[in-house]
Coordinates of C-alpha atoms in Angstrom, one line a residue:
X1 CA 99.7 83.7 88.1
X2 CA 101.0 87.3 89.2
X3 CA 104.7 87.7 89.8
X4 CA 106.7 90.3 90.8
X5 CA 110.6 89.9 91.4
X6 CA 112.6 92.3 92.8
X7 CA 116.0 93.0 92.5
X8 CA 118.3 95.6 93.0
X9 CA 119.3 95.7 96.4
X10 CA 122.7 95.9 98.3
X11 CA 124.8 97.4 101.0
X12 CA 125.6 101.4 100.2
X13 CA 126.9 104.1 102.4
X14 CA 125.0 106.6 103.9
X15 CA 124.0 109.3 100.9
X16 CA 124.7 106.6 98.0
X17 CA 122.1 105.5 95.4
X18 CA 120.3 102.5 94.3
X19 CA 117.8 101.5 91.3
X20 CA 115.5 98.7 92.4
X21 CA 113.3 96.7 89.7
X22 CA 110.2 94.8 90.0
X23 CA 109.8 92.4 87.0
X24 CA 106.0 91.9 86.2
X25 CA 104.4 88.9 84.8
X26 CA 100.8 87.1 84.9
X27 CA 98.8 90.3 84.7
X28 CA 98.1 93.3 82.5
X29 CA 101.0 95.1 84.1
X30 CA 99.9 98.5 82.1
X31 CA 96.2 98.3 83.4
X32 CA 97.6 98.8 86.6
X33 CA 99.2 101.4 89.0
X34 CA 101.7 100.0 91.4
X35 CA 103.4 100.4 94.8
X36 CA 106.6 100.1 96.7
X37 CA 106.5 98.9 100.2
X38 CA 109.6 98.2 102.7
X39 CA 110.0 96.5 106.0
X40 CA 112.4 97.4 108.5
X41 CA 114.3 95.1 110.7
X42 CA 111.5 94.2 113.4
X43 CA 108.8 96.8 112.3
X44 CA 105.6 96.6 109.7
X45 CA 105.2 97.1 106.3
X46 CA 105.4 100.6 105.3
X47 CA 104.0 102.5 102.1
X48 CA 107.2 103.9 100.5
X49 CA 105.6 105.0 97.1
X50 CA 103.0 104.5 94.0
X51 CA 102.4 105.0 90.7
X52 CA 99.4 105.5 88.2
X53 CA 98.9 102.8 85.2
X54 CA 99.9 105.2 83.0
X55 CA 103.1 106.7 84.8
X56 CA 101.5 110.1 85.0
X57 CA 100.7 110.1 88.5
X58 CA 102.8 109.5 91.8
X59 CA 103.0 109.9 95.4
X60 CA 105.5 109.4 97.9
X61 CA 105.4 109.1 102.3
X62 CA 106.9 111.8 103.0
X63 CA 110.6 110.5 104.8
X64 CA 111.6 110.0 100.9
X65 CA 110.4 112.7 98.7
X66 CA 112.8 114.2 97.0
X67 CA 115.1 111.8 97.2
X68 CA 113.7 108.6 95.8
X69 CA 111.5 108.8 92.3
X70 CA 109.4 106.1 91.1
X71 CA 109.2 105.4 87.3
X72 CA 107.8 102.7 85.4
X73 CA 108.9 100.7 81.8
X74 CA 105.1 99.6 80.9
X75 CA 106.5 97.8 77.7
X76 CA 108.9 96.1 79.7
X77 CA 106.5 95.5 82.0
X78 CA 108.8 97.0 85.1
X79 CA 108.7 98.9 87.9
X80 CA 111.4 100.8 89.2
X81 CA 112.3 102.8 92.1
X82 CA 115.9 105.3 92.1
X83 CA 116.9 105.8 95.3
X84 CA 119.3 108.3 96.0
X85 CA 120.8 110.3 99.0
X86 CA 120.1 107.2 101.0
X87 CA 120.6 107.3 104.7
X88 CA 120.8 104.3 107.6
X89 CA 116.9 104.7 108.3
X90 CA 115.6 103.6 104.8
X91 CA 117.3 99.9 105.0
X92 CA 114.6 97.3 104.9
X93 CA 113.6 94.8 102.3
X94 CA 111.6 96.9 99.6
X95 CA 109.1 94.8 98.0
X96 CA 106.8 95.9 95.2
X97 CA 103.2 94.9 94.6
X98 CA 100.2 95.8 92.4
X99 CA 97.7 98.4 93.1
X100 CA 97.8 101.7 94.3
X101 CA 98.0 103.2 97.5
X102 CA 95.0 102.7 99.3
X103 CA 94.2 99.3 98.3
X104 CA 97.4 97.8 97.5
X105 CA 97.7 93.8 97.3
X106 CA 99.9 92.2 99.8
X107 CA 103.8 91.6 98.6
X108 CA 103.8 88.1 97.2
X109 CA 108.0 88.1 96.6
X110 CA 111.0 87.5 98.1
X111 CA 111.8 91.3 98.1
X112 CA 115.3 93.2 98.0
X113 CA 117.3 93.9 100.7
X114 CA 118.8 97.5 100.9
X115 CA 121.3 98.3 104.3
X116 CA 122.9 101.6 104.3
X117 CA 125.7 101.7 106.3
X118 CA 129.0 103.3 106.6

């Protein structure tokens, strides 16, 4: 059974950092690139970032490049996501999930809150 559990989260002010982690189990977590997602209060999921299997590759929407970098611990079988200069419009729960970009699987954990506020 695939799980992924997130963690991480918090309340930060506006141009503070965070490290989120998504602990893989049930699959070949190596074999596979991964994604981070996030929801914001009242709107739809939204791509945030992704990564190759191998961590060679990654891509970011364009609201956080340059200030959040996605790296990955493939013999710790983690996922993780620094976050840094954060501002009030990236608070959402962040969820990660397998697969890359354009054919992602849908979250299937509880997710980690981030609020930025001062």
């Amino acid at each position: 059974e695939v799980q992924l559990v997130e963690s991480g989260g918090g309340l930060v002010q506006p141009g503070g950092s965070l490290r989120l982690s998504c602990a893989a189990s049930g699959f070949t977590f190596s074999s596979n690139a991964m994604t981070w997602l996030r929801q914001a209060p009242g709107k739809g999921l939204e791509w945030v970032s992704s990564i190759s299997s191998g961590g060679t590759v990654t891509n970011y929407e364009d609201s956080v490049k340059g200030r959040f970098t996605i790296t990955r611990d493939n013999a710790k079988n983690t996922l993780y996501l620094q976050m840094n200069s954060l501002k009030p419009e990236d608070t959402a729960v962040y969820y990660c999930t397998k697969g890359p970009r354009s054919y992602y699987t849908p979250p299937q954990g509880q997710g980690t809150q981030v609020t930025v506020s001062s």
